[in-house]
Short mmCIF file of C-alpha atoms and ligand atoms in Angstrom, two decimals:
data_model
loop_
_atom_site.label_atom_id
_atom_site.label_comp_id
_atom_site.label_asym_id
_atom_site.label_seq_id
_atom_site.Cartn_x
_atom_site.Cartn_y
_atom_site.Cartn_z
CA UNK A 1 -32.10 5.96 -28.72
CA UNK A 2 -32.24 3.30 -26.27
CA UNK A 3 -31.93 0.07 -26.85
CA UNK A 4 -34.63 -2.42 -25.54
CA UNK A 5 -34.93 -6.32 -26.18
CA UNK A 6 -37.62 -8.17 -26.32
CA UNK A 7 -37.46 -11.81 -25.73
CA UNK A 8 -39.96 -14.21 -27.68
CA UNK A 9 -40.91 -11.53 -30.28
CA UNK A 10 -41.67 -14.17 -33.62
CA UNK A 11 -44.52 -15.63 -30.22
CA UNK A 12 -48.16 -14.86 -30.33
CA UNK A 13 -47.94 -12.27 -27.88
CA UNK A 14 -44.39 -11.15 -28.22
CA UNK A 15 -45.39 -10.24 -32.18
CA UNK A 16 -47.72 -7.36 -30.86
CA UNK A 17 -45.68 -6.21 -28.31
CA UNK A 18 -42.32 -5.73 -30.82
CA UNK A 19 -44.93 -4.39 -33.50
CA UNK A 20 -46.46 -1.86 -31.34
CA UNK A 21 -43.22 -0.81 -30.01
CA UNK A 22 -41.25 -0.02 -33.10
CA UNK A 23 -44.32 1.10 -34.59
CA UNK A 24 -44.69 3.84 -31.62
CA UNK A 25 -41.45 4.45 -29.96
CA UNK A 26 -38.94 5.46 -33.06
CA UNK A 27 -36.84 6.17 -30.15
CA UNK A 28 -36.15 2.91 -28.94
CA UNK A 29 -33.94 0.13 -31.35
CA UNK A 30 -36.16 -2.48 -30.32
CA UNK A 31 -33.79 -5.86 -30.33
CA UNK A 32 -35.91 -9.02 -30.80
CA UNK A 33 -34.10 -12.22 -29.48
CA UNK A 34 -35.84 -15.16 -30.29
CA UNK A 35 -35.19 -19.18 -30.86
CA UNK A 36 -37.59 -19.11 -33.31
CA UNK A 37 -39.17 -23.03 -31.81
CA UNK A 38 -42.33 -24.31 -32.82
CA UNK A 39 -44.00 -21.11 -31.48
CA UNK A 40 -42.06 -18.62 -33.07
CA UNK A 41 -42.42 -17.58 -36.13
CA UNK A 42 -41.11 -14.36 -38.25
CA UNK A 43 -44.27 -14.62 -40.73
CA UNK A 44 -46.05 -12.87 -37.79
CA UNK A 45 -43.13 -9.37 -38.10
CA UNK A 46 -43.35 -9.03 -42.13
CA UNK A 47 -45.39 -5.51 -42.12
CA UNK A 48 -41.92 -4.39 -39.74
CA UNK A 49 -39.29 -6.43 -40.23
CA UNK A 50 -37.63 -3.64 -43.08
CA UNK A 51 -38.34 -0.43 -40.01
CA UNK A 52 -34.78 0.74 -38.93
CA UNK A 53 -35.33 0.90 -35.66
CA UNK A 54 -35.37 -3.43 -35.30
CA UNK A 55 -33.68 -6.07 -35.97
CA UNK A 56 -34.49 -9.68 -35.22
CA UNK A 57 -31.61 -11.92 -33.36
CA UNK A 58 -31.20 -15.67 -33.57
CA UNK A 59 -30.61 -17.03 -30.35
CA UNK A 60 -31.56 -19.04 -27.12
CA UNK A 61 -31.73 -17.79 -23.83
CA UNK A 62 -30.68 -20.67 -22.17
CA UNK A 63 -26.85 -20.89 -23.77
CA UNK A 64 -25.42 -18.46 -21.01
CA UNK A 65 -21.97 -17.48 -23.37
CA UNK A 66 -23.94 -16.32 -26.37
CA UNK A 67 -26.97 -14.06 -24.18
CA UNK A 68 -23.56 -12.76 -22.18
CA UNK A 69 -22.27 -11.12 -25.55
CA UNK A 70 -24.75 -10.13 -26.14
CA UNK A 71 -25.51 -7.48 -24.09
CA UNK A 72 -21.61 -6.79 -23.69
CA UNK A 73 -22.24 -5.50 -27.12
CA UNK A 74 -25.68 -3.67 -27.43
CA UNK A 75 -25.57 -3.28 -23.23
CA UNK A 76 -29.73 -3.23 -23.56
CA UNK A 77 -30.92 -0.78 -21.08
CA UNK A 78 -34.14 -2.16 -20.88
CA UNK A 79 -35.85 -6.03 -21.34
CA UNK A 80 -38.91 -7.31 -21.82
CA UNK A 81 -39.78 -10.95 -21.20
CA UNK A 82 -41.70 -13.08 -22.75
CA UNK A 83 -39.65 -15.65 -24.53
CA UNK A 84 -41.10 -18.93 -22.28
CA UNK A 85 -42.58 -22.20 -23.76
CA UNK A 86 -46.12 -21.57 -22.77
CA UNK A 87 -48.16 -24.53 -22.92
CA UNK A 88 -49.83 -26.10 -20.39
CA UNK A 89 -50.68 -29.79 -22.01
CA UNK A 90 -46.11 -30.02 -23.16
CA UNK A 91 -45.51 -29.35 -20.19
CA UNK A 92 -47.09 -32.76 -19.00
CA UNK A 93 -45.17 -34.43 -21.54
CA UNK A 94 -41.67 -32.52 -21.53
CA UNK A 95 -41.46 -31.00 -17.96
CA UNK A 96 -37.53 -30.67 -18.39
CA UNK A 97 -37.81 -28.48 -21.48
CA UNK A 98 -40.05 -25.95 -19.58
CA UNK A 99 -37.00 -25.50 -16.56
CA UNK A 100 -34.47 -24.86 -19.16
CA UNK A 101 -35.76 -22.23 -20.69
CA UNK A 102 -38.35 -20.42 -18.33
CA UNK A 103 -36.08 -20.66 -15.32
CA UNK A 104 -32.82 -21.16 -16.87
CA UNK A 105 -33.30 -19.44 -19.53
CA UNK A 106 -34.50 -16.06 -17.64
CA UNK A 107 -31.61 -16.63 -14.77
CA UNK A 108 -29.49 -16.11 -17.74
CA UNK A 109 -31.16 -12.93 -19.14
CA UNK A 110 -31.12 -11.44 -15.09
CA UNK A 111 -27.28 -12.09 -14.45
CA UNK A 112 -26.51 -10.63 -17.77
CA UNK A 113 -28.63 -7.50 -17.18
CA UNK A 114 -26.93 -7.38 -13.92
CA UNK A 115 -23.21 -8.20 -15.08
CA UNK A 116 -23.86 -4.56 -17.95
CA UNK A 117 -25.59 -2.00 -14.71
CA UNK A 118 -24.92 -3.00 -11.62
CA UNK A 119 -22.75 -0.20 -10.56
CA UNK A 120 -25.39 1.94 -11.98
CA UNK A 121 -28.74 0.51 -12.28
CA UNK A 122 -31.11 3.95 -12.71
CA UNK A 123 -33.12 4.34 -15.44
CA UNK A 124 -32.45 0.26 -16.43
CA UNK A 125 -35.54 -1.97 -15.91
CA UNK A 126 -36.07 -5.88 -16.39
CA UNK A 127 -39.64 -6.08 -17.04
CA UNK A 128 -40.61 -10.18 -17.33
CA UNK A 129 -44.14 -11.06 -18.02
CA UNK A 130 -46.35 -14.03 -16.66
CA UNK A 131 -49.29 -15.10 -15.70
CA UNK A 132 -51.91 -16.25 -13.89
CA UNK A 133 -51.61 -19.71 -13.80
CA UNK A 134 -48.87 -19.49 -10.99
CA UNK A 135 -51.51 -18.66 -8.64
CA UNK A 136 -52.23 -21.81 -8.77
CA UNK A 137 -56.85 -23.10 -9.02
CA UNK A 138 -59.58 -20.86 -7.66
CA UNK A 139 -62.86 -22.57 -6.45
CA UNK A 140 -66.26 -21.34 -7.99
CA UNK A 141 -66.15 -17.88 -6.33
CA UNK A 142 -63.27 -15.65 -5.85
CA UNK A 143 -60.24 -13.91 -7.95
CA UNK A 144 -56.71 -13.40 -8.15
CA UNK A 145 -55.38 -10.45 -6.74
CA UNK A 146 -51.55 -9.35 -6.81
CA UNK A 147 -51.19 -10.29 -2.95
CA UNK A 148 -52.42 -13.93 -3.87
CA UNK A 149 -50.19 -16.30 -2.52
CA UNK A 150 -48.40 -18.54 -5.64
CA UNK A 151 -49.80 -22.42 -5.80
CA UNK A 152 -48.67 -23.37 -8.99
CA UNK A 153 -50.09 -27.09 -9.72
CA UNK A 154 -48.64 -27.97 -13.45
CA UNK A 155 -44.82 -27.93 -14.67
CA UNK A 156 -45.86 -24.82 -16.59
CA UNK A 157 -47.09 -23.17 -13.87
CA UNK A 158 -44.44 -24.16 -11.31
CA UNK A 159 -41.70 -22.85 -14.05
CA UNK A 160 -43.24 -19.50 -14.72
CA UNK A 161 -43.59 -19.19 -10.83
CA UNK A 162 -40.10 -19.93 -10.23
CA UNK A 163 -39.45 -17.39 -13.17
CA UNK A 164 -40.90 -15.07 -11.05
CA UNK A 165 -39.05 -15.35 -7.42
CA UNK A 166 -35.72 -15.24 -9.30
CA UNK A 167 -36.67 -12.21 -10.92
CA UNK A 168 -37.80 -10.84 -7.41
CA UNK A 169 -34.99 -11.69 -5.75
CA UNK A 170 -32.75 -9.82 -8.35
CA UNK A 171 -34.39 -6.86 -7.47
CA UNK A 172 -34.22 -7.14 -3.59
CA UNK A 173 -30.47 -9.09 -3.77
CA UNK A 174 -28.59 -6.51 -6.36
CA UNK A 175 -31.00 -4.26 -6.72
CA UNK A 176 -32.10 -4.86 -9.44
CA UNK A 177 -35.00 -2.46 -10.98
CA UNK A 178 -38.21 -4.64 -12.45
CA UNK A 179 -42.04 -5.37 -12.55
CA UNK A 180 -43.77 -8.18 -13.57
CA UNK A 181 -47.15 -8.70 -14.34
CA UNK A 182 -49.30 -11.74 -14.64
CA UNK A 183 -52.09 -11.95 -17.23
CA UNK A 184 -54.76 -14.02 -17.65
CA UNK A 185 -55.43 -16.56 -21.35
CA UNK A 186 -55.08 -14.66 -24.23
CA UNK A 187 -56.41 -15.02 -27.55
CA UNK A 188 -56.74 -13.92 -30.98
CA UNK A 189 -54.69 -13.29 -33.81
CA UNK A 190 -50.91 -15.31 -34.43
CA UNK A 191 -51.89 -17.69 -32.22
CA UNK A 192 -50.23 -21.19 -31.84
CA UNK A 193 -52.57 -23.70 -32.71
CA UNK A 194 -52.40 -25.50 -29.94
CA UNK A 195 -54.16 -23.29 -27.25
CA UNK A 196 -58.14 -23.64 -27.75
CA UNK A 197 -59.12 -21.56 -29.66
CA UNK A 198 -57.13 -21.01 -32.79
CA UNK A 199 -57.10 -24.73 -32.60
CA UNK A 200 -60.79 -24.90 -32.57
CA UNK A 201 -60.72 -22.39 -35.15
CA UNK A 202 -58.94 -24.60 -37.33
CA UNK A 203 -60.21 -28.15 -36.58
CA UNK A 204 -63.68 -26.34 -37.65
CA UNK A 205 -62.32 -25.19 -40.76
CA UNK A 206 -61.03 -28.75 -42.12
CA UNK A 207 -64.57 -30.21 -39.74
CA UNK A 208 -62.12 -31.89 -37.28
CA UNK A 209 -63.37 -33.42 -33.39
CA UNK A 210 -63.05 -30.17 -30.98
CA UNK A 211 -61.47 -32.61 -28.50
CA UNK A 212 -62.96 -30.81 -24.88
CA UNK A 213 -60.92 -31.89 -21.75
CA UNK A 214 -63.49 -33.31 -19.03
CA UNK A 215 -66.55 -32.49 -19.16
CA UNK A 216 -65.87 -28.75 -20.82
CA UNK A 217 -66.50 -27.28 -17.12
CA UNK A 218 -63.43 -25.25 -16.37
CA UNK A 219 -63.13 -21.61 -16.70
CA UNK A 220 -60.25 -19.51 -17.91
CA UNK A 221 -60.62 -15.32 -18.24
CA UNK A 222 -60.11 -14.52 -21.58
CA UNK A 223 -58.37 -11.38 -22.92
CA UNK A 224 -57.75 -10.11 -26.77
CA UNK A 225 -53.98 -9.64 -27.12
CA UNK A 226 -53.85 -6.59 -28.15
CA UNK A 227 -55.11 -5.78 -25.09
CA UNK A 228 -52.35 -7.42 -22.70
CA UNK A 229 -49.85 -5.47 -25.75
CA UNK A 230 -51.10 -2.08 -24.44
CA UNK A 231 -51.31 -3.14 -20.90
CA UNK A 232 -47.65 -4.16 -21.20
CA UNK A 233 -46.69 -0.74 -22.91
CA UNK A 234 -48.85 0.62 -19.93
CA UNK A 235 -46.41 -1.31 -17.41
CA UNK A 236 -43.34 -0.97 -18.80
CA UNK A 237 -43.40 3.42 -19.08
CA UNK A 238 -45.43 3.69 -15.91
CA UNK A 239 -45.69 0.66 -12.88
CA UNK A 240 -43.52 1.49 -10.16
CA UNK A 241 -40.70 -0.36 -9.05
CA UNK A 242 -40.52 -4.01 -7.74
CA UNK A 243 -44.45 -3.89 -8.31
CA UNK A 244 -46.18 -6.75 -9.91
CA UNK A 245 -49.81 -5.81 -12.13
CA UNK A 246 -52.69 -8.34 -12.74
CA UNK A 247 -53.86 -8.04 -16.16
CA UNK A 248 -57.00 -9.93 -17.01
CA UNK A 249 -60.36 -8.82 -18.75
CA UNK A 250 -63.12 -9.36 -15.73
CA UNK A 251 -64.01 -11.86 -18.68
CA UNK A 252 -64.88 -15.54 -17.22
CA UNK A 253 -66.33 -18.34 -19.77
CA UNK A 254 -66.57 -22.19 -18.85
CA UNK A 255 -64.79 -24.39 -22.27
CA UNK A 256 -68.08 -25.54 -22.92
CA UNK A 257 -70.20 -22.27 -23.40
CA UNK A 258 -66.97 -21.04 -25.40
CA UNK A 259 -67.15 -23.71 -27.63
CA UNK A 260 -70.47 -23.30 -28.81
CA UNK A 261 -70.22 -19.67 -29.30
CA UNK A 262 -67.61 -20.32 -31.11
CA UNK A 263 -69.36 -23.12 -33.34
CA UNK A 264 -72.14 -20.20 -33.54
CA UNK A 265 -69.48 -17.75 -35.23
CA UNK A 266 -67.57 -20.02 -37.08
CA UNK A 267 -70.75 -21.64 -38.55
CA UNK A 268 -71.98 -17.70 -39.98
CA UNK A 269 -68.73 -17.07 -41.39
CA UNK A 270 -68.47 -20.11 -42.67
CA UNK A 271 -72.17 -20.50 -44.27
CA UNK A 272 -72.59 -23.61 -42.43
CA UNK A 273 -75.59 -24.54 -41.14
CA UNK A 274 -76.41 -23.57 -37.45
CA UNK A 275 -75.27 -26.63 -35.57
CA UNK A 276 -72.56 -28.49 -37.62
CA UNK A 277 -69.65 -26.92 -35.90
CA UNK A 278 -71.57 -28.15 -32.94
CA UNK A 279 -71.67 -31.20 -34.08
CA UNK A 280 -67.80 -31.82 -33.96
CA UNK A 281 -67.38 -32.03 -29.88
CA UNK A 282 -66.00 -34.78 -28.84
CA UNK A 283 -65.74 -35.19 -24.75
CA UNK A 284 -62.19 -36.64 -24.47
CA UNK A 285 -59.62 -37.38 -21.35
CA UNK A 286 -58.95 -34.65 -18.43
CA UNK A 287 -55.74 -32.97 -18.68
CA UNK A 288 -53.51 -34.23 -15.95
CA UNK A 289 -53.53 -32.38 -12.56
CA UNK A 290 -56.34 -29.37 -14.53
CA UNK A 291 -56.94 -26.09 -13.31
CA UNK A 292 -60.43 -26.01 -12.30
CA UNK A 293 -61.00 -22.07 -12.68
CA UNK A 294 -58.66 -19.13 -13.46
CA UNK A 295 -60.25 -15.41 -12.29
CA UNK A 296 -58.30 -12.21 -12.87
CA UNK A 297 -58.40 -9.20 -10.17
CA UNK A 298 -57.40 -6.19 -12.30
CA UNK A 299 -58.49 -3.32 -10.53
CA UNK A 300 -54.62 -2.39 -9.49
CA UNK A 301 -53.64 -1.50 -13.54
CA UNK A 302 -56.87 0.02 -13.73
CA UNK A 303 -57.33 2.23 -10.70
CA UNK A 304 -53.08 2.92 -11.12
CA UNK A 305 -52.78 3.25 -14.43
CA UNK A 306 -55.82 3.70 -16.16
CA UNK A 307 -55.93 0.59 -18.39
CA UNK A 308 -58.74 -1.56 -19.38
CA UNK A 309 -60.09 -3.33 -22.77
CA UNK A 310 -60.50 -1.98 -25.91
CA UNK A 311 -62.59 -4.54 -26.98
CA UNK A 312 -65.95 -6.77 -25.95
CA UNK A 313 -65.42 -10.71 -26.12
CA UNK A 314 -67.27 -11.24 -28.92
CA UNK A 315 -66.14 -8.45 -30.83
CA UNK A 316 -62.38 -9.91 -30.16
CA UNK A 317 -63.69 -13.57 -31.29
CA UNK A 318 -64.91 -12.42 -34.24
CA UNK A 319 -61.84 -10.33 -34.98
CA UNK A 320 -59.54 -13.15 -34.21
CA UNK A 321 -61.71 -15.82 -36.41
CA UNK A 322 -61.59 -13.37 -39.11
CA UNK A 323 -57.50 -13.12 -38.99
CA UNK A 324 -58.11 -17.33 -39.05
CA UNK A 325 -60.09 -17.15 -42.35
CA UNK A 326 -57.82 -14.66 -43.95
CA UNK A 327 -54.78 -16.00 -43.21
CA UNK A 328 -55.51 -19.81 -43.71
CA UNK A 329 -50.94 -19.74 -45.08
CA UNK A 330 -50.25 -19.60 -42.55
CA UNK A 331 -52.19 -21.37 -40.11
CA UNK A 332 -51.34 -23.73 -42.66
CA UNK A 333 -47.60 -23.38 -42.23
CA UNK A 334 -47.52 -23.93 -38.67
CA UNK A 335 -49.30 -27.08 -39.16
CA UNK A 336 -47.34 -28.88 -41.19
CA UNK A 337 -44.40 -30.61 -40.12
CA UNK A 338 -43.48 -30.98 -35.86
CA UNK A 339 -47.11 -30.47 -35.49
CA UNK A 340 -48.31 -33.01 -37.14
CA UNK A 341 -46.80 -35.09 -34.66
CA UNK A 342 -47.76 -33.06 -32.25
CA UNK A 343 -51.49 -33.43 -32.48
CA UNK A 344 -50.89 -37.61 -33.16
CA UNK A 345 -49.25 -37.52 -30.01
CA UNK A 346 -51.76 -35.60 -28.17
CA UNK A 347 -54.90 -36.48 -28.72
CA UNK A 348 -55.03 -40.16 -30.38
P1 LIG B 401 -45.34 -18.60 -27.79
O1 LIG B 401 -45.23 -20.29 -27.49
O2 LIG B 401 -46.83 -18.32 -28.74
O3 LIG B 401 -44.11 -17.91 -28.45
C1 LIG B 401 -43.36 -18.15 -27.35
C2 LIG B 401 -42.00 -17.62 -27.76
O4 LIG B 401 -40.56 -17.66 -27.28
C3 LIG B 401 -42.34 -17.88 -29.48
O5 LIG B 401 -41.73 -17.12 -30.64
C4 LIG B 401 -40.89 -18.66 -29.63
O6 LIG B 401 -39.64 -19.47 -30.39
C5 LIG B 401 -39.46 -18.34 -27.91
N1 LIG B 401 -38.51 -19.53 -27.35
C6 LIG B 401 -39.16 -19.86 -26.78
N2 LIG B 401 -38.05 -20.90 -25.79
C7 LIG B 401 -37.17 -20.13 -26.23
C8 LIG B 401 -35.85 -20.01 -26.18
N3 LIG B 401 -35.32 -21.27 -25.13
N4 LIG B 401 -34.81 -18.94 -26.46
C9 LIG B 401 -35.11 -17.64 -27.16
N5 LIG B 401 -36.68 -17.54 -27.80
C10 LIG B 401 -37.34 -18.72 -27.53
O7 LIG B 401 -46.03 -17.79 -26.33
P2 LIG B 401 -46.78 -17.09 -26.01
O8 LIG B 401 -48.56 -17.24 -25.54
O9 LIG B 401 -46.88 -15.51 -26.49
O10 LIG B 401 -46.59 -16.24 -24.58
C11 LIG B 401 -45.18 -15.81 -23.99
C12 LIG B 401 -45.02 -15.04 -23.04
O11 LIG B 401 -46.37 -14.71 -22.20
C13 LIG B 401 -44.93 -16.20 -22.60
O12 LIG B 401 -43.66 -15.86 -21.06
C14 LIG B 401 -45.83 -17.05 -21.39
O13 LIG B 401 -45.66 -17.51 -20.32
C15 LIG B 401 -46.59 -15.17 -20.97
N6 LIG B 401 -48.04 -15.68 -21.39
C16 LIG B 401 -48.67 -15.98 -21.57
C17 LIG B 401 -50.15 -16.03 -21.76
C18 LIG B 401 -50.93 -16.65 -23.12
O14 LIG B 401 -52.45 -17.35 -22.55
N7 LIG B 401 -50.32 -17.09 -24.36
C19 LIG B 401 -50.80 -15.98 -20.87
C20 LIG B 401 -49.93 -15.00 -19.33
C21 LIG B 401 -48.65 -14.64 -19.58
P1 LIG B 402 -55.47 -23.60 -23.17
O1 LIG B 402 -55.69 -22.84 -24.36
O2 LIG B 402 -53.85 -25.00 -23.28
O3 LIG B 402 -55.02 -22.58 -22.24
P2 LIG B 402 -54.15 -22.81 -20.41
O4 LIG B 402 -54.13 -24.50 -20.43
O5 LIG B 402 -53.01 -22.16 -20.06
O6 LIG B 402 -55.31 -22.51 -19.47
O7 LIG B 402 -56.18 -24.33 -22.34
C1 LIG B 402 -57.92 -23.43 -22.18
C2 LIG B 402 -58.73 -24.30 -21.72
O8 LIG B 402 -59.13 -25.32 -22.48
C3 LIG B 402 -58.24 -25.55 -20.35
O9 LIG B 402 -59.45 -25.48 -19.53
C4 LIG B 402 -57.94 -26.89 -21.15
C5 LIG B 402 -59.07 -26.98 -22.53
N1 LIG B 402 -58.72 -27.57 -23.40
C6 LIG B 402 -59.47 -28.42 -23.73
O10 LIG B 402 -60.60 -28.50 -23.32
N2 LIG B 402 -58.96 -29.38 -25.11
C7 LIG B 402 -57.95 -28.54 -25.57
O11 LIG B 402 -57.74 -29.69 -26.93
C8 LIG B 402 -57.10 -27.47 -25.03
C9 LIG B 402 -55.86 -27.33 -25.93
C10 LIG B 402 -57.73 -26.98 -24.38
#
């Protein structure tokens, strides 16, 4: 039995990764460490919470004393690190929170992992989950690949870039086995409705304005969250030591085109006249330092590990919309309380 620590497992991507590992690997004991910030929600894991190979631990990765004692107690064989502050808009308002969790929190985990295994790192692995945003912005053409120079523009991407560098530094300096993956924008069930797709689904349900930043001509590369979780499974088990893998959907959309498609699909689902949701689109003040375009070249993970997305964007969007419409209670829970204050501050 291996003890695997997954951090941030109550969040959006983390909950899908935890479910996949708990269900597919009975020979692993999965420890889900999460501080349950506004983005963490144990409702995401109701279906697996009683499994024998699963333990939830509430705790903060910024607390080094707590982290060290946890590693001493459980001697984790591997770490899959997803815990992070993850929203660019929040990072613009509160950069220090991103430095604390994303930089300091990562270093605390690295130190504890090193402290546990530095005499013999064999069969051990620290897997750091990162983002394509560390590469900065693309112009109209080109793709990010694994050798693209880091050039982060937002406090969020700067903090993620910093954490990536520290993981690499522990590999080079202390011989700590690691692997890193940098993924494009995810969407799917359980995403907190502060990110574009779930925010707009929620607003359409409530006939609220859809705040498109700037002229809407910004481009993102979208990947269904389960396809990201499958890629994480592959990289964890088959990825080469000290390597980086870029993960993306080969699926670029201009924000405004994506929003039009979403509006059309929501009208159909909600049995509203075609064009009803589109009328909610409101162009608002642009995000500061807004990156123009992200697009991933995912050929390395495709060619070396045989990964590819399992659903098209249209299929993934259908699954996502259906999930939110069938889980209105989840939406209501996460949008009560703190969410209202955030929304007021961000959009009025
Ligand atoms: P999320 O915001 O939905 O979840 C983050 C989780 O981390 C939450 O459960 C939260 O409670 C927990 N957390 C936050 N601070 C913590 C702390 N100090 N200690 C312990 N737990 C803490 O994020 P997500 O979208 O699921 O992203 C997960 C990871 O994947 C992040 O590292 C993010 O940078 C990366 N990533 C996200 C995307 C995306 O599109 N969402 C794309 C590429 C990479
Ligand atoms: P987001 O989902 O926040 O992801 P990221 O900033 O990490 O790419 O935003 C995706 C795109 O949508 C980005 O170009 C910003 C834009 N956007 C809006 O136009 N309005 C919004 O209310 C939000 C949250 C995002």
